[in-house]
Amino acid sequence: MTDSSTNMRLKLPITCFILEIILIILFGVLVEYDEDTDAKKFNKHFNTSMEHSDAENDFYYRYPSFQDVHVMIFIGFGFLMTFLQRYGFSSVGFNFLIAAFSLQWATLMQGFFHGMHGGKIHIGVESMINADFCTGSVLISFGAVLGKTSPVQLMIMAMFEVTLFSVNEFILLSILGTRDAGGSMTIHTFGAYFGLMVTRILYRPNLHKSKHRNGSVYHSDLFAMIGTIYLWMFWPSFNSAVTEHGDAQHRTAMNTYYSLAACTLSSYAMSSLTAHDGKLDMVHIQNAALAGGVAVGTAGEMMLTPFGSMIVGFLAGIISVLGFKYLSPILEEKLKIQDTCGVHNLHGMPGILGAIVGAVTASLATKEVYGNGLGRVFPDVADGREASYQGGIQAVSLAVTLGIALIGGLIVGFILKLPVFGAPHDTTCYEDSLYWEVPGEEAGHEEQLTAVKSEESDKLNS
Amino acid sequence: MTDSSTNMRLKLPITCFILEIILIILFGVLVEYDEDTDAKKFNKHFNTSMEHSDAENDFYYRYPSFQDVHVMIFIGFGFLMTFLQRYGFSSVGFNFLIAAFSLQWATLMQGFFHGMHGGKIHIGVESMINADFCTGSVLISFGAVLGKTSPVQLMIMAMFEVTLFSVNEFILLSILGTRDAGGSMTIHTFGAYFGLMVTRILYRPNLHKSKHRNGSVYHSDLFAMIGTIYLWMFWPSFNSAVTEHGDAQHRTAMNTYYSLAACTLSSYAMSSLTAHDGKLDMVHIQNAALAGGVAVGTAGEMMLTPFGSMIVGFLAGIISVLGFKYLSPILEEKLKIQDTCGVHNLHGMPGILGAIVGAVTASLATKEVYGNGLGRVFPDVADGREASYQGGIQAVSLAVTLGIALIGGLIVGFILKLPVFGAPHDTTCYEDSLYWEVPGEEAGHEEQLTAVKSEESDKLNS
Amino acid sequence: MTDSSTNMRLKLPITCFILEIILIILFGVLVEYDEDTDAKKFNKHFNTSMEHSDAENDFYYRYPSFQDVHVMIFIGFGFLMTFLQRYGFSSVGFNFLIAAFSLQWATLMQGFFHGMHGGKIHIGVESMINADFCTGSVLISFGAVLGKTSPVQLMIMAMFEVTLFSVNEFILLSILGTRDAGGSMTIHTFGAYFGLMVTRILYRPNLHKSKHRNGSVYHSDLFAMIGTIYLWMFWPSFNSAVTEHGDAQHRTAMNTYYSLAACTLSSYAMSSLTAHDGKLDMVHIQNAALAGGVAVGTAGEMMLTPFGSMIVGFLAGIISVLGFKYLSPILEEKLKIQDTCGVHNLHGMPGILGAIVGAVTASLATKEVYGNGLGRVFPDVADGREASYQGGIQAVSLAVTLGIALIGGLIVGFILKLPVFGAPHDTTCYEDSLYWEVPGEEAGHEEQLTAVKSEESDKLNS
């Protein structure tokens, strides 16, 4: 299964080495510890109020959330994609590779756009979370093209996507003043539509030749459930990781918790209802049950209430299962969008729902409800703007995000078509052995079968 | 394997939708943010001492513990039950479904009994932990009936069990003044004996027809070890999650850590000792090694000392393995209790042990040992009651818990026998394909074998 | 496969019971709650400033880090070693057993050497982390001898290794004043070279008789990736768990994060580059990508900068893959070191690199760079010593560590050769069924195959 065009012997090492060396040089030139990570800056008042300073280090507010997000990125996304029977090494392995690259590149790009202090990028736990967030967006796009791209293509895609993500994030958060702590727009909508456009451009008319590997086996579905459950459990940390300290983090986590719980029930209900024999479909459970987390990504930090969160989650689960069941086949047949993981159903539509919910919730914000906390959630509204203005900004942000994602995906898709990146053939998609030394599982199995057979023969004859 | 009585096409969606809609309505009417999650309430002193307030938000004291508990509920319990060879989807999938339902319903029930403020239920991270705790109790009962109930039966069981759990918890914690931070009684004893009574009522004389599936395969045991290890690691967080802040949380976590370590050694020793050929039994390791966490659930927050904790854990491991080896077969044959996961050995007996240890430890409490901390562990004793009175209360609480669990299980067991809930037949227990689209694993495997064979033939002939 | 010499029926229970009973007695005599876990001591100022005290309990600074470390020890190490096709139960199960023992024994040994207060060992969350650290060192050595030792041998090895670890740690941290927060020397270098010497002494010339089991199958490699990814994700917590509060914890976590990211890219690049067909090798990805965490174990808390961390991680990945590819075969052939997991490549060489980086970074420390924080990272330098002196101390510490590890491993290796400990035969290495009841996986599989075949026949004939 190896030929020169798909052989990664030189392509992958060169890509990795060049990118990493550039990263190291840029870090050396541009990056500095921030106030909370630098020994000198943090301890400048050391002798006067040490104890006080230590507990106030942002590390203690955000590091547990960071680690939960980190698990989502590397275990959650990585294992969610192991459902494919012969692509587990690539799913978790390429997830690992492109995430490790993206978080470094995102540190620079995001720092460049909104972390510069006197020509230097200042970093700490919050920038680490933001880098992981940006990485999440790349991994969503990875889900759309899963099984159909070489690791070099993925690295190139990640490089461009991180850049465009940062531009979009800068426009929304810094220029427009959008609120989007959990990234319904910046992460999910962006990552999904970018990836969908890329996979559209990379359309393979003969993908049916690899169709027999585009499915799960029993244990690969269990591995995927590890990914699902971790994403589900830690989504409250994801949405609350970079909100304001105190009530905002607390409220966001709680809203997300209830949205996900409601979403799970509606996902199970819809999965059973839409099957001709009432049997649950693992694809729905693995994905749709998470849509509730996406859909409160924007409004989670607002006074959405658990009641509101549950309604949103409930709807997200329904939409997502319907998407898998009825919309995805249409997208593939009519629009030629081959969306391996169904990211349109988990991140695309729920992301748009989340953006709309956020716009509506923002436009309903009042001093009455938020009290002195208004300025911590909606600084612009606290400064005198109308809440409806904030709602409008949120809606505009969705349009901007969709635009940048689709145009970006279009351009990057064409770049990825360049033959130099070594895309797999139509017959070798969803196949680990193209990129990995795969242990002789079947051979080994056969040997074992033989061994057992002779053992059993021995027993019978003894 | 599908027939009308077990087909979930309408039963499951209707159950999920009705329950979720009722939950949403009740949340809308009854639930409010508490002081630490509400933007207005938390920030009312915003201008005077903001920084101070943020760090004191209960979120920072409890959220890391909450997430550990959350992992135990969804990964720990879910994967612990994947040991069955053909019931992995249902184990982790139904665990997911009934947990997502139970935590919402528990929020209401527990709030109704002890969280009402002016007609409203106030919620925050502590109520989230308590809801997860109550869910844990339901999942223990799930372990007893695993493989023998439809998802609709499980939802109905969860609904009743959460309600009864909350009644029992209210009697113990609010009326009697019992101390039970880690839930030896409220969670483990209650969940185990409730589930055992339910499985007794649902006794299947012909269960042997599914016997061949009531066992593990090599990799299903490895999946189960994921559950075991996560439960083991995070049990210190479980027991300490809702104790008082400060030394109490710290001490509880540490006591649990040492109890579990000692329990692990005694479990391994007993597992090897009771086998005719000295071979370790995965069932013991997966379960008995956890009994040490259950057994310090009550006394963990007290001044039990690591020494005392290790003795308790050591005994719990021994009792638990002996239970699996000698008591479970008797319970099944004589008392007709078909306890799939052996919850009597992991949660039942160790829970009772934990209650007794708690009663004894409480009755030994003195101002001498606890100092000013006495009132934070035993408010009633600090207010002038005798320690022996507290010990008596603890003992009475165990009796109350057993009574409510057994009577509740009896009633709920008979309710679950109603044919409308679609229980599986005796021949289709422990079988995923009744409820799930199961990928053609064996077919796929066979194809692979064939493929390899021809590949190898090619090699030989070339 | 059972004969009297390898039968664990009496050996294992006796070992576990005796060791645990000794541990319990010693805990009873020697161990006390520390200031932050004792109800009386912590609450002595209860009435004056309660709230303040609670947040300052060390629990809130370190418990999240502790839990991350705990996951690394039990899930990370345990599952990393499940890559072997028929040794998954033993990998995760013996990891569990010896870790549970080691953390108790380490509490006593480390407490004896540097935690005594008036004849008593005071313990709390920091001692729990240190006990887990010491356990990590034992598990590294376990990796070297994996598959070739009985559980009793492992317990005996753990007992001696914990003791020697504590001696070495005492010499470094307490006598020499070495800085080694993440344990490049104390944990990784020590554990690796101790284990390598043990496996050298236990050299098996006929190990090729078990060669066919010394490899992975498809799903065992995926289980191993769970271990890898958890180790990778939580390594920032590992290195920062016992540094000073505040900026030091924050900075260490961040340096480790970037070192690991860079290491991942260089590992993938080297793995592909050194394969004749460019295919990635799971062994490299599972191990080499972690070397970046080891290599900043000493310098991570220093002002290494992300730039410096990335260079170190980048080099560590390259060295580690080269070690697996070219050095390990030489070590096995020429030096007769059978290093099952390749701990020399993951912990040995990267540990030495980390020690050297630490020495260099320490010798460059200035008041200029560290400001008032200097005394918190380098107390001796802040007290007037030259930075170059500190650098020298760091270098000497590496030599001391190597010396104690190698001599200790030599002695312990010979002890483990005593026939009483029941080592497996050369033909039964890497085999679970020697120590575990293994479910009849293949038999079950065969049945399933048969079932499917007749099902399919039915279809064809219908």
mmCIF file of N, CA and C in Angstrom, chain A residues 7-9 13 17 20 24 28 33 36-40 42-44 46 54-55 57 60 63 67 70-71 74-75 86-89 93 104 107 125 128 132 230 432-433 435-437 439 441 452-453, chain C residues 61 68 216 218-219 221 226 230 232-234 236-237 245-247 249-251 254-255 257-258 261-262 268-269 272-273 275-277 279-280 282 303 305 307 310 314 368-370 372-373 376 442 446:
data_model
loop_
_atom_site.group_PDB
_atom_site.id
_atom_site.type_symbol
_atom_site.label_atom_id
_atom_site.label_comp_id
_atom_site.label_asym_id
_atom_site.label_seq_id
_atom_site.Cartn_x
_atom_site.Cartn_y
_atom_site.Cartn_z
ATOM 1 N N ASN A 7 3.956 8.288 0.154
ATOM 2 C CA ASN A 7 5.001 8.015 1.135
ATOM 3 C C ASN A 7 5.370 9.301 1.875
ATOM 4 N N MET A 8 5.374 9.232 3.193
ATOM 5 C CA MET A 8 5.604 10.422 4.012
ATOM 6 C C MET A 8 7.057 10.550 4.452
ATOM 7 N N ARG A 9 7.925 9.662 4.009
ATOM 8 C CA ARG A 9 9.295 9.584 4.507
ATOM 9 C C ARG A 9 9.998 10.935 4.573
ATOM 10 N N PRO A 13 8.593 14.610 7.859
ATOM 11 C CA PRO A 13 9.692 15.168 8.662
ATOM 12 C C PRO A 13 10.040 16.607 8.283
ATOM 13 N N PHE A 17 9.767 19.580 10.938
ATOM 14 C CA PHE A 17 10.995 20.263 11.355
ATOM 15 C C PHE A 17 10.957 21.746 11.005
ATOM 16 N N GLU A 20 8.414 23.571 13.223
ATOM 17 C CA GLU A 20 8.815 23.679 14.622
ATOM 18 C C GLU A 20 9.977 24.652 14.795
ATOM 19 N N ILE A 24 9.991 27.932 17.106
ATOM 20 C CA ILE A 24 10.972 28.182 18.170
ATOM 21 C C ILE A 24 11.609 29.558 17.994
ATOM 22 N N GLY A 28 11.307 32.722 20.511
ATOM 23 C CA GLY A 28 12.487 33.366 21.066
ATOM 24 C C GLY A 28 12.450 34.877 20.887
ATOM 25 N N TYR A 33 7.091 35.868 29.476
ATOM 26 C CA TYR A 33 6.192 35.527 30.585
ATOM 27 C C TYR A 33 5.309 36.730 30.913
ATOM 28 N N ASP A 36 1.895 37.015 35.805
ATOM 29 C CA ASP A 36 1.648 35.944 36.765
ATOM 30 C C ASP A 36 2.581 34.744 36.614
ATOM 31 N N THR A 37 3.395 34.746 35.561
ATOM 32 C CA THR A 37 4.321 33.627 35.368
ATOM 33 C C THR A 37 5.786 34.053 35.511
ATOM 34 N N ASP A 38 6.029 35.350 35.535
ATOM 35 C CA ASP A 38 7.402 35.846 35.605
ATOM 36 C C ASP A 38 7.834 35.995 37.070
ATOM 37 N N ALA A 39 8.986 35.423 37.399
ATOM 38 C CA ALA A 39 9.438 35.447 38.787
ATOM 39 C C ALA A 39 9.611 36.886 39.297
ATOM 40 N N LYS A 40 10.151 37.719 38.454
ATOM 41 C CA LYS A 40 10.428 39.090 38.895
ATOM 42 C C LYS A 40 9.148 39.909 39.019
ATOM 43 N N PHE A 42 5.970 38.983 39.196
ATOM 44 C CA PHE A 42 4.962 38.531 40.151
ATOM 45 C C PHE A 42 5.383 38.795 41.584
ATOM 46 N N ASN A 43 6.676 38.738 41.838
ATOM 47 C CA ASN A 43 7.162 38.869 43.206
ATOM 48 C C ASN A 43 7.658 40.270 43.534
ATOM 49 N N LYS A 44 7.264 41.235 42.724
ATOM 50 C CA LYS A 44 7.847 42.552 43.003
ATOM 51 C C LYS A 44 7.392 43.112 44.342
ATOM 52 N N PHE A 46 6.848 41.140 46.873
ATOM 53 C CA PHE A 46 7.039 39.923 47.656
ATOM 54 C C PHE A 46 7.047 40.155 49.162
ATOM 55 N N ASP A 54 -0.068 35.109 46.172
ATOM 56 C CA ASP A 54 -0.061 33.747 45.666
ATOM 57 C C ASP A 54 -1.455 33.256 45.290
ATOM 58 N N ALA A 55 -2.411 33.426 46.179
ATOM 59 C CA ALA A 55 -3.755 32.911 45.924
ATOM 60 C C ALA A 55 -4.420 33.646 44.776
ATOM 61 N N ASN A 57 -2.933 34.571 42.049
ATOM 62 C CA ASN A 57 -2.348 34.213 40.754
ATOM 63 C C ASN A 57 -3.420 33.549 39.897
ATOM 64 N N TYR A 60 -4.595 29.724 39.835
ATOM 65 C CA TYR A 60 -5.544 29.024 40.710
ATOM 66 C C TYR A 60 -6.988 29.227 40.274
ATOM 67 N N TYR A 63 -6.353 27.111 36.118
ATOM 68 C CA TYR A 63 -5.623 25.912 35.724
ATOM 69 C C TYR A 63 -6.478 24.637 35.727
ATOM 70 N N GLN A 67 -6.913 22.276 32.399
ATOM 71 C CA GLN A 67 -6.632 20.844 32.264
ATOM 72 C C GLN A 67 -7.853 20.100 31.730
ATOM 73 N N HIS A 70 -7.871 20.749 28.110
ATOM 74 C CA HIS A 70 -6.768 19.987 27.532
ATOM 75 C C HIS A 70 -7.192 18.527 27.292
ATOM 76 N N VAL A 71 -7.887 17.960 28.261
ATOM 77 C CA VAL A 71 -8.388 16.582 28.102
ATOM 78 C C VAL A 71 -9.385 16.505 26.948
ATOM 79 N N PHE A 74 -7.290 16.586 23.585
ATOM 80 C CA PHE A 74 -6.420 15.455 23.234
ATOM 81 C C PHE A 74 -7.089 14.090 23.403
ATOM 82 N N ILE A 75 -7.850 13.910 24.465
ATOM 83 C CA ILE A 75 -8.583 12.644 24.641
ATOM 84 C C ILE A 75 -9.956 12.745 23.975
ATOM 85 N N ARG A 86 -10.486 0.984 11.119
ATOM 86 C CA ARG A 86 -9.074 0.843 10.749
ATOM 87 C C ARG A 86 -8.362 2.188 10.715
ATOM 88 N N TYR A 87 -8.859 3.157 11.503
ATOM 89 C CA TYR A 87 -8.243 4.477 11.457
ATOM 90 C C TYR A 87 -8.014 5.024 12.867
ATOM 91 N N GLY A 88 -7.943 4.114 13.822
ATOM 92 C CA GLY A 88 -7.767 4.537 15.209
ATOM 93 C C GLY A 88 -6.414 5.168 15.477
ATOM 94 N N PHE A 89 -5.358 4.597 14.914
ATOM 95 C CA PHE A 89 -4.022 5.167 15.115
ATOM 96 C C PHE A 89 -3.983 6.590 14.556
ATOM 97 N N GLY A 93 -3.664 9.689 16.712
ATOM 98 C CA GLY A 93 -2.282 10.098 16.469
ATOM 99 C C GLY A 93 -2.158 11.412 15.710
ATOM 100 N N GLN A 104 0.877 25.773 19.557
ATOM 101 C CA GLN A 104 2.036 26.665 19.523
ATOM 102 C C GLN A 104 1.802 27.826 18.558
ATOM 103 N N THR A 107 -0.687 30.300 19.898
ATOM 104 C CA THR A 107 -0.128 31.214 20.895
ATOM 105 C C THR A 107 0.435 32.460 20.214
ATOM 106 N N VAL A 125 -1.695 31.236 31.771
ATOM 107 C CA VAL A 125 -2.681 30.167 31.682
ATOM 108 C C VAL A 125 -3.854 30.546 30.775
ATOM 109 N N MET A 128 -2.896 29.966 27.297
ATOM 110 C CA MET A 128 -2.840 28.526 27.034
ATOM 111 C C MET A 128 -4.240 27.980 26.728
ATOM 112 N N ASP A 132 -5.583 26.350 23.220
ATOM 113 C CA ASP A 132 -6.304 25.075 23.134
ATOM 114 C C ASP A 132 -7.651 25.262 22.429
ATOM 115 N N TYR A 230 -15.816 12.136 27.788
ATOM 116 C CA TYR A 230 -14.936 13.189 28.289
ATOM 117 C C TYR A 230 -15.340 14.557 27.766
ATOM 118 N N ASP A 432 -5.232 2.979 8.315
ATOM 119 C CA ASP A 432 -4.045 3.304 9.091
ATOM 120 C C ASP A 432 -2.749 2.855 8.443
ATOM 121 N N SER A 433 -2.786 1.713 7.768
ATOM 122 C CA SER A 433 -1.514 1.113 7.346
ATOM 123 C C SER A 433 -0.802 1.943 6.286
ATOM 124 N N TYR A 435 -0.008 5.023 6.833
ATOM 125 C CA TYR A 435 0.855 5.961 7.556
ATOM 126 C C TYR A 435 1.524 5.360 8.777
ATOM 127 N N TRP A 436 1.082 4.171 9.179
ATOM 128 C CA TRP A 436 1.538 3.601 10.443
ATOM 129 C C TRP A 436 2.009 2.171 10.237
ATOM 130 N N GLU A 437 2.992 1.773 11.016
ATOM 131 C CA GLU A 437 3.317 0.369 11.169
ATOM 132 C C GLU A 437 2.179 -0.248 11.961
ATOM 133 N N PRO A 439 0.415 -3.418 13.702
ATOM 134 C CA PRO A 439 0.775 -4.770 14.135
ATOM 135 C C PRO A 439 -0.074 -5.799 13.402
ATOM 136 N N GLU A 441 -2.375 -7.759 13.380
ATOM 137 C CA GLU A 441 -3.445 -8.166 14.279
ATOM 138 C C GLU A 441 -4.114 -9.444 13.804
ATOM 139 N N VAL A 452 -5.495 -22.046 20.154
ATOM 140 C CA VAL A 452 -6.628 -22.480 20.963
ATOM 141 C C VAL A 452 -7.186 -23.779 20.427
ATOM 142 N N LYS A 453 -7.269 -23.829 19.106
ATOM 143 C CA LYS A 453 -7.828 -25.034 18.520
ATOM 144 C C LYS A 453 -7.031 -26.264 18.940
ATOM 145 N N TYR C 61 -4.280 24.845 46.870
ATOM 146 C CA TYR C 61 -3.143 25.126 45.988
ATOM 147 C C TYR C 61 -2.689 23.872 45.238
ATOM 148 N N ASP C 68 -4.129 15.226 39.116
ATOM 149 C CA ASP C 68 -3.533 15.014 37.795
ATOM 150 C C ASP C 68 -2.362 14.038 37.878
ATOM 151 N N SER C 216 2.503 -5.824 20.028
ATOM 152 C CA SER C 216 1.164 -5.305 20.258
ATOM 153 C C SER C 216 0.162 -5.904 19.281
ATOM 154 N N TYR C 218 -3.700 -4.452 17.384
ATOM 155 C CA TYR C 218 -4.265 -3.144 17.037
ATOM 156 C C TYR C 218 -4.895 -2.429 18.236
ATOM 157 N N HIS C 219 -5.802 -3.121 18.910
ATOM 158 C CA HIS C 219 -6.492 -2.449 20.011
ATOM 159 C C HIS C 219 -5.631 -2.279 21.254
ATOM 160 N N ASP C 221 -2.622 -1.307 21.179
ATOM 161 C CA ASP C 221 -1.936 -0.038 20.934
ATOM 162 C C ASP C 221 -2.845 1.160 21.217
ATOM 163 N N ILE C 226 -4.137 5.693 25.421
ATOM 164 C CA ILE C 226 -4.802 6.334 26.558
ATOM 165 C C ILE C 226 -3.745 6.719 27.587
ATOM 166 N N TYR C 230 -2.705 10.715 28.502
ATOM 167 C CA TYR C 230 -2.871 11.239 29.870
ATOM 168 C C TYR C 230 -1.551 11.695 30.463
ATOM 169 N N TRP C 232 0.960 12.809 28.787
ATOM 170 C CA TRP C 232 1.320 14.029 28.055
ATOM 171 C C TRP C 232 0.540 15.245 28.578
ATOM 172 N N MET C 233 -0.766 15.059 28.720
ATOM 173 C CA MET C 233 -1.607 16.187 29.121
ATOM 174 C C MET C 233 -1.319 16.687 30.521
ATOM 175 N N PHE C 234 -1.062 15.752 31.434
ATOM 176 C CA PHE C 234 -0.945 16.133 32.842
ATOM 177 C C PHE C 234 0.497 16.362 33.282
ATOM 178 N N PRO C 236 2.410 18.878 32.690
ATOM 179 C CA PRO C 236 2.553 20.203 33.296
ATOM 180 C C PRO C 236 2.176 20.218 34.781
ATOM 181 N N SER C 237 1.167 19.456 35.151
ATOM 182 C CA SER C 237 0.796 19.368 36.568
ATOM 183 C C SER C 237 1.853 18.613 37.365
ATOM 184 N N HIS C 245 4.236 28.042 45.603
ATOM 185 C CA HIS C 245 2.953 28.578 45.125
ATOM 186 C C HIS C 245 3.176 29.774 44.197
ATOM 187 N N GLY C 246 2.139 30.096 43.465
ATOM 188 C CA GLY C 246 2.158 31.330 42.682
ATOM 189 C C GLY C 246 2.855 31.193 41.349
ATOM 190 N N ASP C 247 3.713 32.176 41.051
ATOM 191 C CA ASP C 247 4.361 32.216 39.742
ATOM 192 C C ASP C 247 5.144 30.942 39.420
ATOM 193 N N GLN C 249 4.568 27.714 40.241
ATOM 194 C CA GLN C 249 3.683 26.655 39.723
ATOM 195 C C GLN C 249 3.215 26.996 38.312
ATOM 196 N N HIS C 250 2.819 28.250 38.164
ATOM 197 C CA HIS C 250 2.291 28.729 36.894
ATOM 198 C C HIS C 250 3.329 28.605 35.779
ATOM 199 N N ARG C 251 4.532 29.070 36.062
ATOM 200 C CA ARG C 251 5.602 29.071 35.058
ATOM 201 C C ARG C 251 6.029 27.652 34.689
ATOM 202 N N MET C 254 3.577 26.010 32.402
ATOM 203 C CA MET C 254 3.623 26.560 31.049
ATOM 204 C C MET C 254 4.866 26.113 30.298
ATOM 205 N N ASN C 255 6.002 26.121 30.972
ATOM 206 C CA ASN C 255 7.218 25.652 30.304
ATOM 207 C C ASN C 255 7.056 24.202 29.837
ATOM 208 N N TYR C 257 4.298 22.595 29.163
ATOM 209 C CA TYR C 257 3.312 22.571 28.065
ATOM 210 C C TYR C 257 4.005 22.809 26.725
ATOM 211 N N TYR C 258 4.862 23.804 26.641
ATOM 212 C CA TYR C 258 5.518 24.105 25.367
ATOM 213 C C TYR C 258 6.624 23.111 25.030
ATOM 214 N N ALA C 261 4.873 20.136 23.515
ATOM 215 C CA ALA C 261 4.337 20.390 22.180
ATOM 216 C C ALA C 261 5.456 20.297 21.142
ATOM 217 N N ALA C 262 6.595 20.913 21.458
ATOM 218 C CA ALA C 262 7.726 20.859 20.521
ATOM 219 C C ALA C 262 8.231 19.432 20.375
ATOM 220 N N TYR C 268 7.385 12.887 15.881
ATOM 221 C CA TYR C 268 6.732 12.438 14.655
ATOM 222 C C TYR C 268 7.700 12.534 13.477
ATOM 223 N N ALA C 269 8.417 13.639 13.413
ATOM 224 C CA ALA C 269 9.343 13.821 12.303
ATOM 225 C C ALA C 269 10.395 12.716 12.289
ATOM 226 N N SER C 272 9.059 9.098 11.377
ATOM 227 C CA SER C 272 8.835 8.914 9.947
ATOM 228 C C SER C 272 10.166 8.865 9.191
ATOM 229 N N LEU C 273 11.083 9.733 9.603
ATOM 230 C CA LEU C 273 12.354 9.834 8.899
ATOM 231 C C LEU C 273 13.195 8.572 9.029
ATOM 232 N N ALA C 275 12.111 5.501 9.424
ATOM 233 C CA ALA C 275 11.488 4.277 8.898
ATOM 234 C C ALA C 275 11.799 4.172 7.414
ATOM 235 N N HIS C 276 12.023 2.957 6.946
ATOM 236 C CA HIS C 276 12.432 2.832 5.540
ATOM 237 C C HIS C 276 11.316 3.257 4.588
ATOM 238 N N ASP C 277 10.051 3.117 5.049
ATOM 239 C CA ASP C 277 8.944 3.488 4.175
ATOM 240 C C ASP C 277 8.170 4.704 4.684
ATOM 241 N N LYS C 279 6.725 5.182 7.439
ATOM 242 C CA LYS C 279 5.576 4.935 8.307
ATOM 243 C C LYS C 279 5.908 5.193 9.765
ATOM 244 N N LEU C 280 4.969 5.821 10.453
ATOM 245 C CA LEU C 280 5.151 6.129 11.865
ATOM 246 C C LEU C 280 5.090 4.853 12.693
ATOM 247 N N MET C 282 4.216 3.261 16.321
ATOM 248 C CA MET C 282 3.463 3.555 17.540
ATOM 249 C C MET C 282 4.354 3.614 18.783
ATOM 250 N N MET C 303 13.579 30.215 35.180
ATOM 251 C CA MET C 303 13.189 31.148 34.124
ATOM 252 C C MET C 303 13.742 30.648 32.786
ATOM 253 N N THR C 305 12.118 30.078 30.132
ATOM 254 C CA THR C 305 11.312 30.675 29.052
ATOM 255 C C THR C 305 10.713 29.580 28.154
ATOM 256 N N PHE C 307 10.654 29.604 25.029
ATOM 257 C CA PHE C 307 11.661 29.439 23.977
ATOM 258 C C PHE C 307 12.653 28.339 24.354
ATOM 259 N N MET C 310 11.049 24.883 24.552
ATOM 260 C CA MET C 310 10.780 24.260 23.258
ATOM 261 C C MET C 310 12.040 23.658 22.655
ATOM 262 N N PHE C 314 12.283 19.781 21.884
ATOM 263 C CA PHE C 314 12.620 19.419 20.505
ATOM 264 C C PHE C 314 13.773 18.408 20.479
ATOM 265 N N GLU C 368 18.858 39.923 38.539
ATOM 266 C CA GLU C 368 18.323 40.695 37.419
ATOM 267 C C GLU C 368 17.076 40.043 36.821
ATOM 268 N N VAL C 369 17.164 38.761 36.581
ATOM 269 C CA VAL C 369 16.081 38.035 35.917
ATOM 270 C C VAL C 369 14.988 37.619 36.893
ATOM 271 N N TYR C 370 15.356 37.155 38.084
ATOM 272 C CA TYR C 370 14.385 36.587 39.013
ATOM 273 C C TYR C 370 13.801 37.610 39.987
ATOM 274 N N ASN C 372 12.724 39.596 43.145
ATOM 275 C CA ASN C 372 12.440 39.067 44.478
ATOM 276 C C ASN C 372 12.079 37.591 44.478
ATOM 277 N N GLY C 373 11.817 37.067 43.306
ATOM 278 C CA GLY C 373 11.468 35.649 43.228
ATOM 279 C C GLY C 373 12.679 34.728 43.323
ATOM 280 N N ARG C 376 12.788 32.194 46.045
ATOM 281 C CA ARG C 376 11.769 31.150 46.017
ATOM 282 C C ARG C 376 12.167 30.012 45.077
ATOM 283 N N GLU C 442 -10.617 -16.244 22.784
ATOM 284 C CA GLU C 442 -10.553 -16.830 21.445
ATOM 285 C C GLU C 442 -11.686 -17.831 21.274
ATOM 286 N N GLU C 446 -14.490 -17.650 18.515
ATOM 287 C CA GLU C 446 -14.737 -18.712 17.564
ATOM 288 C C GLU C 446 -16.229 -19.039 17.531
#
